[in-house]
Coordinates of C-alpha atoms in Angstrom, one line a residue:
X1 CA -4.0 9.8 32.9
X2 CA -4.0 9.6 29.0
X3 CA -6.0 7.0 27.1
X4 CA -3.7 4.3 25.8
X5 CA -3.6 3.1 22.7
X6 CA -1.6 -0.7 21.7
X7 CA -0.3 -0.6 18.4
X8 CA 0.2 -3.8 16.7
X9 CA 3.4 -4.0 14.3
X10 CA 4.0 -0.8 15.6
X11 CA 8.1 -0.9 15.3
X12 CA 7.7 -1.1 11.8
X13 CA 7.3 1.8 8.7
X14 CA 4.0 3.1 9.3
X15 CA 3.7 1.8 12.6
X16 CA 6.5 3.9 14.0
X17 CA 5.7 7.6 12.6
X18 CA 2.2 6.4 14.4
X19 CA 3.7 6.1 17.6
X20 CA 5.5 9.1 17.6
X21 CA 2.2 11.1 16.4
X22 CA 0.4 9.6 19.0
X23 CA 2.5 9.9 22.3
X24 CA 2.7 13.9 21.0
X25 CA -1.1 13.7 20.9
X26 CA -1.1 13.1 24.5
X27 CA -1.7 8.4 23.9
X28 CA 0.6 6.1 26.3
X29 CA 1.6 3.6 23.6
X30 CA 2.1 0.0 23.8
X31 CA 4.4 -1.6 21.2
X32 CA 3.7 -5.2 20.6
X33 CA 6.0 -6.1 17.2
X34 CA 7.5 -9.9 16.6
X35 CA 11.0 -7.9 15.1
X36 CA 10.3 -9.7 11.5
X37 CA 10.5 -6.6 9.5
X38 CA 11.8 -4.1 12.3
X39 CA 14.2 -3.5 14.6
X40 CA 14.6 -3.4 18.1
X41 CA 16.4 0.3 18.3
X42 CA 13.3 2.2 16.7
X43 CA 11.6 1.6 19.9
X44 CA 14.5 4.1 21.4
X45 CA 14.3 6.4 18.6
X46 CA 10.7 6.8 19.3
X47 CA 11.8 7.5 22.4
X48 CA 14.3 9.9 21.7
X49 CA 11.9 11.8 19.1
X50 CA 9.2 12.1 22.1
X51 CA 10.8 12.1 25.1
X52 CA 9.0 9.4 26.3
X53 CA 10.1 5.6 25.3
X54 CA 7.1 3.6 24.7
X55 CA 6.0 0.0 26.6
X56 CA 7.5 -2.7 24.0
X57 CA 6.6 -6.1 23.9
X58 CA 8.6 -8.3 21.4
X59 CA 5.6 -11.0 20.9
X60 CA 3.8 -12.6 17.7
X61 CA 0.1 -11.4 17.7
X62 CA -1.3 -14.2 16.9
X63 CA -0.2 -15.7 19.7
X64 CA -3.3 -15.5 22.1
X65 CA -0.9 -15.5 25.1
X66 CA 1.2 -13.0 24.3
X67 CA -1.6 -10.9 23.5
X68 CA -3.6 -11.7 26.6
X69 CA -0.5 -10.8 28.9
X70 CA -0.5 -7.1 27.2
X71 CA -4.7 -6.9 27.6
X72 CA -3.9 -7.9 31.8
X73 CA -1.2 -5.6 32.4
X74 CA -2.2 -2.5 31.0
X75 CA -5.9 -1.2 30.5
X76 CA -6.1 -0.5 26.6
X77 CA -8.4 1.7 25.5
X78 CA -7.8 1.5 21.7
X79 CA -5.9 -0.5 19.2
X80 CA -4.3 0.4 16.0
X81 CA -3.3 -2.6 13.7
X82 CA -0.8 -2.8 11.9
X83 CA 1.1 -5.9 12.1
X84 CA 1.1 -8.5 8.9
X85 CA 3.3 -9.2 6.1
X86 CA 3.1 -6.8 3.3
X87 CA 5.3 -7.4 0.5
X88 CA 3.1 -7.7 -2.6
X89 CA 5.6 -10.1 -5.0
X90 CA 6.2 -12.2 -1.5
X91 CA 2.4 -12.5 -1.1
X92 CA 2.4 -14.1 -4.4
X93 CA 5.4 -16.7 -3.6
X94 CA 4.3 -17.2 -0.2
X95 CA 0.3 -17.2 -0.3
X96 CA -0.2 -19.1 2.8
X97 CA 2.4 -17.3 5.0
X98 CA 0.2 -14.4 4.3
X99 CA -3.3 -15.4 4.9
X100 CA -2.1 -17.4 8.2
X101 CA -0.4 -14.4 10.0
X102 CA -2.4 -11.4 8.6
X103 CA -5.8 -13.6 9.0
X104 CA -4.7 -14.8 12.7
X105 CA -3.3 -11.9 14.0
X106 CA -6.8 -10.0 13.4
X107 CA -8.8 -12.4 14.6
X108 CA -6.9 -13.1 17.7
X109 CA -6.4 -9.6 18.1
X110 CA -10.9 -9.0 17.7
X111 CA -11.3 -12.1 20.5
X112 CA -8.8 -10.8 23.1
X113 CA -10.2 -7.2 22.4
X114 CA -13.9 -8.6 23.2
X115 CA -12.9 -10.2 26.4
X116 CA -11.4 -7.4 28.0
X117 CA -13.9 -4.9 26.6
X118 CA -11.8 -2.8 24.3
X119 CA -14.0 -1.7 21.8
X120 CA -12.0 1.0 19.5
X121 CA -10.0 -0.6 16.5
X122 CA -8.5 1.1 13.9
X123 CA -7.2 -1.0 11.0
X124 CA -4.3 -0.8 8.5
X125 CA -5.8 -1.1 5.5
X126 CA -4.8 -0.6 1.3
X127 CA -5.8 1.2 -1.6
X128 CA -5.4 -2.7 -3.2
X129 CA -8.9 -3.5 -1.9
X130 CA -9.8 -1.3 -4.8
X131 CA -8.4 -4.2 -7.3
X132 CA -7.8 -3.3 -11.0
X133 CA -10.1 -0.2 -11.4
X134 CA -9.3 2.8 -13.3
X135 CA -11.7 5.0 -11.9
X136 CA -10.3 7.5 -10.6
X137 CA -10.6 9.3 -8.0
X138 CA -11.0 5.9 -5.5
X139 CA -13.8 7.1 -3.3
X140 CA -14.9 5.0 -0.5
X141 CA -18.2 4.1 -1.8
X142 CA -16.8 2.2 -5.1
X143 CA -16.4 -1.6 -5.4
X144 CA -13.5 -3.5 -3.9
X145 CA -12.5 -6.7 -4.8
X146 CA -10.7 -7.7 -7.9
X147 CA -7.7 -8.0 -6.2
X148 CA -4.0 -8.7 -8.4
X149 CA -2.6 -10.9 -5.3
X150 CA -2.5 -12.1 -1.7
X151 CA -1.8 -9.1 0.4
X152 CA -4.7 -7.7 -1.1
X153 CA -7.1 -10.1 -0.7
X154 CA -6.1 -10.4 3.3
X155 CA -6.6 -6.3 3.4
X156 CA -10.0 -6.9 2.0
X157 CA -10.9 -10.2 3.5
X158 CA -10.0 -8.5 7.2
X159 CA -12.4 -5.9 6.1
X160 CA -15.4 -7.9 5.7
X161 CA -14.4 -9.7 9.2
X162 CA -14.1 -6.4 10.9
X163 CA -17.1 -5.7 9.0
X164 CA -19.0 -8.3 10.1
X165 CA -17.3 -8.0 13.8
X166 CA -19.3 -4.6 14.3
X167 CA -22.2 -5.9 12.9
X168 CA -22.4 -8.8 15.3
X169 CA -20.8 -6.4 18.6
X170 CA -23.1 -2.8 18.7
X171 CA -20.1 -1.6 21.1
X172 CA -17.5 -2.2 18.3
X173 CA -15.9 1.0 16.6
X174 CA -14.1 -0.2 13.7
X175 CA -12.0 2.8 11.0
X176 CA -10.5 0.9 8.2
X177 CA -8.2 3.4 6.6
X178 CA -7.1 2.5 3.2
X179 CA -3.6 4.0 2.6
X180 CA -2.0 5.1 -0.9
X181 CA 1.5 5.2 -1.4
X182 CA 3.2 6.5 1.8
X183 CA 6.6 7.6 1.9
X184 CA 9.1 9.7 3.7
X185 CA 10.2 9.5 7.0
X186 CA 10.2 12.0 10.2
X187 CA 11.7 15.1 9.4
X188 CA 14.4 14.2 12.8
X189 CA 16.0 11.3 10.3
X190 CA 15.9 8.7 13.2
X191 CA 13.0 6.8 11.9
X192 CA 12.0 5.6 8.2
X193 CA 11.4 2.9 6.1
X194 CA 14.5 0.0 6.0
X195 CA 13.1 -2.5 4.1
X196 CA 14.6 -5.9 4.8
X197 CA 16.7 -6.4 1.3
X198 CA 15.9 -5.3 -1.8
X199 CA 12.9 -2.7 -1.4
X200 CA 9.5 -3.5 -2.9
X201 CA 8.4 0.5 -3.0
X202 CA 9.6 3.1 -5.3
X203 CA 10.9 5.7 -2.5
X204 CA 13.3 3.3 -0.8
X205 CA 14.9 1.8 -3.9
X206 CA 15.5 5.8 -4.8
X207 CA 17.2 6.6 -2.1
X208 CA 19.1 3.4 -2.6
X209 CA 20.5 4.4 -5.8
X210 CA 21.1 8.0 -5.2
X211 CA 23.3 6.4 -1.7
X212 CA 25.0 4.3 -4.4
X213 CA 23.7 0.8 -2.7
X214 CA 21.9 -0.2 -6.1
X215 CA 23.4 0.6 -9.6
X216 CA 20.3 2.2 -11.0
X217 CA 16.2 2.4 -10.7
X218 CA 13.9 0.2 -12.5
X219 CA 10.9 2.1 -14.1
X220 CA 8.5 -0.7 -14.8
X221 CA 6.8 0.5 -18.5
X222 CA 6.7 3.7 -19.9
X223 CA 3.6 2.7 -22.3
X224 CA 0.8 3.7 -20.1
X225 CA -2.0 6.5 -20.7
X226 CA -0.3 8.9 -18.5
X227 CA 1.5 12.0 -19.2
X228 CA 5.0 10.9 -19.2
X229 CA 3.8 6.9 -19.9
X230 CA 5.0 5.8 -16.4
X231 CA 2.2 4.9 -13.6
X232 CA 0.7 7.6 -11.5
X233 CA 0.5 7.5 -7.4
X234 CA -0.8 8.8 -4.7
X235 CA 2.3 8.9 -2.7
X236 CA 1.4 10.7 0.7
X237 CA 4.1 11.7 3.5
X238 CA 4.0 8.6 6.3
X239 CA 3.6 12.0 9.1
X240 CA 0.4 12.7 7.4
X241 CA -0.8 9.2 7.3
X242 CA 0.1 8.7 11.3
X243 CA -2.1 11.8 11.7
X244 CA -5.0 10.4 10.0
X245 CA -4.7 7.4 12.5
X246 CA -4.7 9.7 15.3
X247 CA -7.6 11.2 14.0
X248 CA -9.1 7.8 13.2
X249 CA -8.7 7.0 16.9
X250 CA -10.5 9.8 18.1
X251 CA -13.0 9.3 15.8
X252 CA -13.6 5.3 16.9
X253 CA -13.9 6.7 20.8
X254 CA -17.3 8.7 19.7
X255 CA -18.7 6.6 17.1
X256 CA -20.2 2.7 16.3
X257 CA -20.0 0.8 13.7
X258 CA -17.9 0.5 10.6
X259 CA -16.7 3.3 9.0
X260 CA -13.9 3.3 6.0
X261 CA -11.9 6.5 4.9
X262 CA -9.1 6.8 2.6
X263 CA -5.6 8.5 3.4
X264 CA -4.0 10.0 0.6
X265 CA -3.6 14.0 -0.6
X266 CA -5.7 13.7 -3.9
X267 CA -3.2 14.7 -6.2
X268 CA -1.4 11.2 -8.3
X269 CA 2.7 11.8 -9.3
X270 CA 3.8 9.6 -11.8
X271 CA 7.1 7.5 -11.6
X272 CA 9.4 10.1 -13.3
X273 CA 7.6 13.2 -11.4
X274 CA 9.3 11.4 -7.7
X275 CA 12.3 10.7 -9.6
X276 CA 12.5 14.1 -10.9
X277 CA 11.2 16.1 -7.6
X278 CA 13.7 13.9 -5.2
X279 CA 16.7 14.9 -8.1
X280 CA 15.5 18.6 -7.6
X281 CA 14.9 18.7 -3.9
X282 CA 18.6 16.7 -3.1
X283 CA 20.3 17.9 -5.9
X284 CA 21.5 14.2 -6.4
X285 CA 21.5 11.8 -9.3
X286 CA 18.9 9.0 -9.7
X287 CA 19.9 7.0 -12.7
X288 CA 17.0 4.6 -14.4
X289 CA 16.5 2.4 -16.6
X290 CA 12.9 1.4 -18.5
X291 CA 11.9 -2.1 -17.9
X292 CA 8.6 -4.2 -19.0
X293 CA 5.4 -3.6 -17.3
X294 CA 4.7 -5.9 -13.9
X295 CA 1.9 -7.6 -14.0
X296 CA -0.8 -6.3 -11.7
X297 CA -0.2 -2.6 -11.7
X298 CA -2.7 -0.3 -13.2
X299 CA -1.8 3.1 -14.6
X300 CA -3.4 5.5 -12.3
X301 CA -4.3 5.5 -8.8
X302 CA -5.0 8.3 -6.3
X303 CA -7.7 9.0 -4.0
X304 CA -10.9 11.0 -3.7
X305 CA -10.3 12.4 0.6
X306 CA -13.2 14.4 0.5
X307 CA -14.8 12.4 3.6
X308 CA -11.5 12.1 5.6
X309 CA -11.1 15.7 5.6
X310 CA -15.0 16.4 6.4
X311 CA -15.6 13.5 8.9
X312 CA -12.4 13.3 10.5
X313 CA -10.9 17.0 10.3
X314 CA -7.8 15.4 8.6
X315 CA -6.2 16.5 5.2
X316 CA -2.5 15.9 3.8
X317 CA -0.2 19.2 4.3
X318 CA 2.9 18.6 3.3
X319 CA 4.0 18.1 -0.3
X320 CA 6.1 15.9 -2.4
X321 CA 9.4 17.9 -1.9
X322 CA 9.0 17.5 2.0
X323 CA 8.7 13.9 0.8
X324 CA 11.3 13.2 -1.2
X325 CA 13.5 15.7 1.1
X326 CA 12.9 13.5 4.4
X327 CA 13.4 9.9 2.7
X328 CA 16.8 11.4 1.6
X329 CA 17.4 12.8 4.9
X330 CA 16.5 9.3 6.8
X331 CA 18.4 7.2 3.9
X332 CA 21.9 9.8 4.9
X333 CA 22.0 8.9 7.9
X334 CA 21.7 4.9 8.1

């Protein structure tokens, strides 16, 4: 019998690729997802990726009950979490919505863990802990704070909770993996990111205009100190990333403590590089238009993965043309 592994929000994005990396690593996954920014139907399409349909509870995980009818029924020996709200311009409208559901579902999560002895959590953190700094590479040991809204303060104020968690518990394992910019989707097209209307991230709201859905892309300034003027990212395929978590799993099963790595390939794209590589790759139009800066976003941000690659045995293989190749493949075929 496998080790199994709950992942929370795991019917959404992120939390999907995940599951299907993880049942071909040999995991029994457990779903638990409330539906608010997924669907019901990925759960199959997990299923029909893997061969193997994964245990799905609809439930809220901040609801303690919920949570502790998953913890009797099934002997967890890991959790990944995902679940929380994660648009950046809605964490700035809604600041409360955000702290009360990403706040609660962690902590509820860390109680119901401790008393059913489940001591391997992996968390879905952000480069955003990182706040406004330009200096680049990000490594792991640089300051975090500083953050330019909400979502990013929950990412970094559930760090210093898990933090403090493993602190407190010396059979804790906590991994906080702070992502870049993930995109694509799996290379089958049945799973991918479908934002709830109009997309927040720069991959989806491509693919929306080269499907014709929106008239035309929205680069936000061109003035920046970067080669073309438009903002550099670390944009990182989502199969990659859901590695890294399996990795991060494994890792959390040998070791105690805290331990923070960052997932991203090293190498920043800016703006017009995507737009560019997805109209080479697809051999489709992406018309754009300049547009002001947005307040909050700095001109360059990748990551230094030096220790994710030596303490983990994970590194980023595939490249921004399987990206931009597999978004357009996903976005086809909705």
């Amino acid at each position: 019998m496998g080790r199994t592994v709950l992942l929370t929000g795991g019917a959404g994005f992120i939390g999907s690729h995940t599951a299907v990396q993880m049942i071909e690593a040999g995991y029994e996954v457990v779903i638990a997802d409330d539906l608010s920014n997924s669907e019901r139907s990925v759960v199959e399409r997990i299923g029909e990726i893997t061969g193997t349909i994964p245990i799905f509870y609809e439930c809220d995980v901040a609801h303690k009950a919920s949570l502790e009818q998953i913890f009797r029924e099934h002997k967890i020996d890991g959790v990944v979490h995902f679940a929380g709200f994660k648009a950046v311009g809605e964490s700035v409208e809604k600041p409360l919505a955000y702290y009360r559901n990403n706040l609660d579902t962690t902590l509820t999560l860390l109680e119901t863990m401790g008393e059913h002895g489940v001591h391997d959590f992996v968390f879905s953190s952000s480069a955003t802990v990182y706040g406004m700094s330009e200096d680049v590479p990000f490594t792991e040991e640089q300051p975090t704070g500083g953050c330019t809204n909400p979502y990013g303060w929950t990412k970094y104020m559930i760090e210093q909770i898990l933090r403090d968690a493993a602190a407190a518990d010396p059979a804790l394992s906590v991994v906080l993996l702070r992502y870049f910019n993930p995109i694509g989707a799996h290379e089958s097209g049945l799973i991918g990111e479908k934002p709830n209307g109009i997309p927040n991230n720069l991959m989806p709201y491509i693919t929306q205009v080269a499907q014709g859905i929106r008239e035309q892309l929205s680069v936000f300034g061109n003035d920046y100190p970067t080669h073309d003027g438009t903002g550099v990212r670390d944009y990182i395929h989502v199969v990659d990333l859901a590695d890294g978590h399996v990795a991060a799993l494994r890792y959390a099963a040998e070791h105690k403590g805290c331990e923070v790595f960052n997932l991203g390939t090293g190498n920043g794209y800016s703006v017009l590089d995507l737009v560019e590589a997805f109209r080479e790759v697809n051999h489709v139009d992406v018309p754009y238009e300049i547009a002001p800066r947005r307040a909050g976003d700095i001109a360059t941000c990748y990551a230094d993965t030096q220790k994710a690659e030596s303490v983990l045995g994970w590194k980023a293989s595939r490249g921004v043309e399987e990206m931009c190749r597999d978004a357009w493949n996903w976005q086809k075929n909705q």
